[in-house]
Amino acid sequence: MIPTPASDSGVWSAPGRANLIGEHTDYNEGFVLPFAIEYRTRAKASRRDDGIIRVTSTFDPTPVEAALDDLPSLFDHPDHGIPEWAAYPLGVAWAALRATGIDARELPGLDLAFSSDVPIGAGLSSSAAIEGATASALNDLWALGLSPLELAKIGRTAENDAVGAPTGIMDQVASMLGRADAATFLDCRTLATESIDLGFDAAGLRLLVIDTGVKHSHATGGYGERRASCELGAASMGVPALRDLTLDDLPRAQALLDDVTFRRVRHIVTENYRVLDTVRALRESGPHAIGDLLVASHASMRDDFEISTPELDTAVDAALAAGAVGARMTGGGFGGAAIALVADDLVGAVTDAATSAFAERGYAAPHIFTVTPSRGAGRDA
Ligand code: GLA
């Protein structure tokens, strides 16, 4: 029996995220430390009586609809032909049905109208925001009773199997569980989470996003290749996941693996240590103490994991030269944004430095703005 929901309509929303540190460690069952940002995707949702789910959005004039009953057969085919933005919410509905085992014929249909101010393709996880807003709306309107972590898993299933992007679970957890002024420390093996106070405001710091404007997609290309290299590295080293390697294993990895695979492995192993060190530094000394870890993370992504771009390197170098406490690219890489931790009174100088450095190199002007660690997904009205 499906319990009766408290209401028939409402507004739900979920945020994008910035990752403070811990890049590409999630699908290696390691550690990450992302935080939800104030930019959100909203879903105005209402029940309908005909078993149809219909999605509309402010960024595409054409609505997309499907019978709930048809979702399994639709998403059985990788070439389902659903536009990518609509595959996120329809994929979440499909994944929710699969996860709960509820018969689609027992559920009412839904209208979902999306609007969003999360920058798309900037590495701030507009995808987790649309997934989180959808999952939260379905959880209430279908009275599913799922926990935020279970909703995060449904979001990841949608992204992996409906959209076809082989991502990990960091973004969905960050979007579901965010808290103001805090980051979510997530162990991607156990899925244990802990909220870590950031205290940027109290320390007189701001987190700047420098969006290079270079768009990326994780459904194609480099992201999947990196994931495959990591899986090869783990299999060659005889461990279930790279999470299981320590710094002491690196000499053996170097002897055993080809140079490229070894460097991919070294990034993951050292990045896991950097996440743990960042959590410790935040707890013991506060955010001024994490700058070197951010910088080391960027160097590792640039040199070992090779997912940075000249634009991202320029943003990081310019921010540091202008006095940022630390800076690194954030998200999956191959484009998107860098973050810089900057003292309040240097925000203007860092912005100017990055803007000039881009102009000197003939890059399109970056889009630079601050983000504030914010609350996670939920019902707004
Ligand atoms: C993307 C993916 C995440 C994670 C990051 C890299 O954002 O969605 O799962 O792998 O890249 O850290």
mmCIF file of N, CA and C and ligand atoms in Angstrom, residues 17 19 22-27 159 167-171 218 223 331-332, ligand 1:
data_model
loop_
_atom_site.group_PDB
_atom_site.id
_atom_site.type_symbol
_atom_site.label_atom_id
_atom_site.label_comp_id
_atom_site.label_asym_id
_atom_site.label_seq_id
_atom_site.Cartn_x
_atom_site.Cartn_y
_atom_site.Cartn_z
ATOM 1 N N ARG A 17 26.807 22.391 -6.285
ATOM 2 C CA ARG A 17 27.843 22.247 -5.262
ATOM 3 C C ARG A 17 29.184 22.714 -5.808
ATOM 4 N N ASN A 19 33.234 21.627 -5.018
ATOM 5 C CA ASN A 19 34.003 20.652 -4.243
ATOM 6 C C ASN A 19 35.226 21.349 -3.672
ATOM 7 N N GLY A 22 39.106 16.733 -3.006
ATOM 8 C CA GLY A 22 38.755 15.323 -3.166
ATOM 9 C C GLY A 22 38.165 15.112 -4.544
ATOM 10 N N GLU A 23 39.040 15.122 -5.573
ATOM 11 C CA GLU A 23 38.533 15.084 -6.948
ATOM 12 C C GLU A 23 38.818 13.728 -7.592
ATOM 13 N N HIS A 24 37.760 13.160 -8.162
ATOM 14 C CA HIS A 24 37.776 11.834 -8.803
ATOM 15 C C HIS A 24 38.047 10.720 -7.792
ATOM 16 N N THR A 25 37.986 11.056 -6.523
ATOM 17 C CA THR A 25 38.154 10.030 -5.484
ATOM 18 C C THR A 25 36.844 9.299 -5.221
ATOM 19 N N ASP A 26 35.698 9.900 -5.597
ATOM 20 C CA ASP A 26 34.424 9.271 -5.191
ATOM 21 C C ASP A 26 34.223 7.889 -5.805
ATOM 22 N N TYR A 27 34.455 7.759 -7.119
ATOM 23 C CA TYR A 27 34.238 6.436 -7.723
ATOM 24 C C TYR A 27 35.392 5.481 -7.440
ATOM 25 N N GLU A 159 21.789 9.420 -13.253
ATOM 26 C CA GLU A 159 22.899 10.006 -14.015
ATOM 27 C C GLU A 159 23.705 8.922 -14.735
ATOM 28 N N THR A 167 29.492 8.852 -13.502
ATOM 29 C CA THR A 167 29.986 9.640 -12.371
ATOM 30 C C THR A 167 29.835 8.886 -11.061
ATOM 31 N N GLY A 168 30.471 9.438 -10.009
ATOM 32 C CA GLY A 168 30.340 8.876 -8.669
ATOM 33 C C GLY A 168 29.170 9.524 -7.935
ATOM 34 N N ILE A 169 29.200 9.469 -6.593
ATOM 35 C CA ILE A 169 28.030 9.907 -5.828
ATOM 36 C C ILE A 169 28.250 11.227 -5.080
ATOM 37 N N MET A 170 29.435 11.822 -5.264
ATOM 38 C CA MET A 170 29.740 13.034 -4.504
ATOM 39 C C MET A 170 28.702 14.144 -4.681
ATOM 40 N N ASP A 171 28.368 14.462 -5.915
ATOM 41 C CA ASP A 171 27.545 15.645 -6.180
ATOM 42 C C ASP A 171 26.154 15.499 -5.578
ATOM 43 N N HIS A 218 30.346 15.059 -18.892
ATOM 44 C CA HIS A 218 30.931 13.818 -18.383
ATOM 45 C C HIS A 218 30.333 12.581 -19.041
ATOM 46 N N TYR A 223 36.315 11.865 -18.842
ATOM 47 C CA TYR A 223 35.908 11.417 -17.507
ATOM 48 C C TYR A 223 35.896 9.886 -17.442
ATOM 49 N N GLY A 331 35.533 20.034 -9.491
ATOM 50 C CA GLY A 331 34.645 19.228 -10.335
ATOM 51 C C GLY A 331 35.415 18.273 -11.218
ATOM 52 N N GLY A 332 34.758 17.788 -12.240
ATOM 53 C CA GLY A 332 35.317 16.712 -13.055
ATOM 54 C C GLY A 332 36.478 17.106 -13.944
HETATM 55 C C1 GLA B 1 31.937 15.020 -11.434
HETATM 56 C C2 GLA B 1 31.211 13.759 -10.987
HETATM 57 C C3 GLA B 1 31.535 13.403 -9.537
HETATM 58 C C4 GLA B 1 33.034 13.395 -9.297
HETATM 59 C C5 GLA B 1 33.681 14.660 -9.869
HETATM 60 C C6 GLA B 1 35.174 14.621 -9.786
HETATM 61 O O1 GLA B 1 31.440 16.109 -10.735
HETATM 62 O O2 GLA B 1 29.820 13.930 -11.108
HETATM 63 O O3 GLA B 1 30.961 12.157 -9.205
HETATM 64 O O4 GLA B 1 33.633 12.239 -9.803
HETATM 65 O O5 GLA B 1 33.323 14.885 -11.205
HETATM 66 O O6 GLA B 1 35.597 14.653 -8.468
#
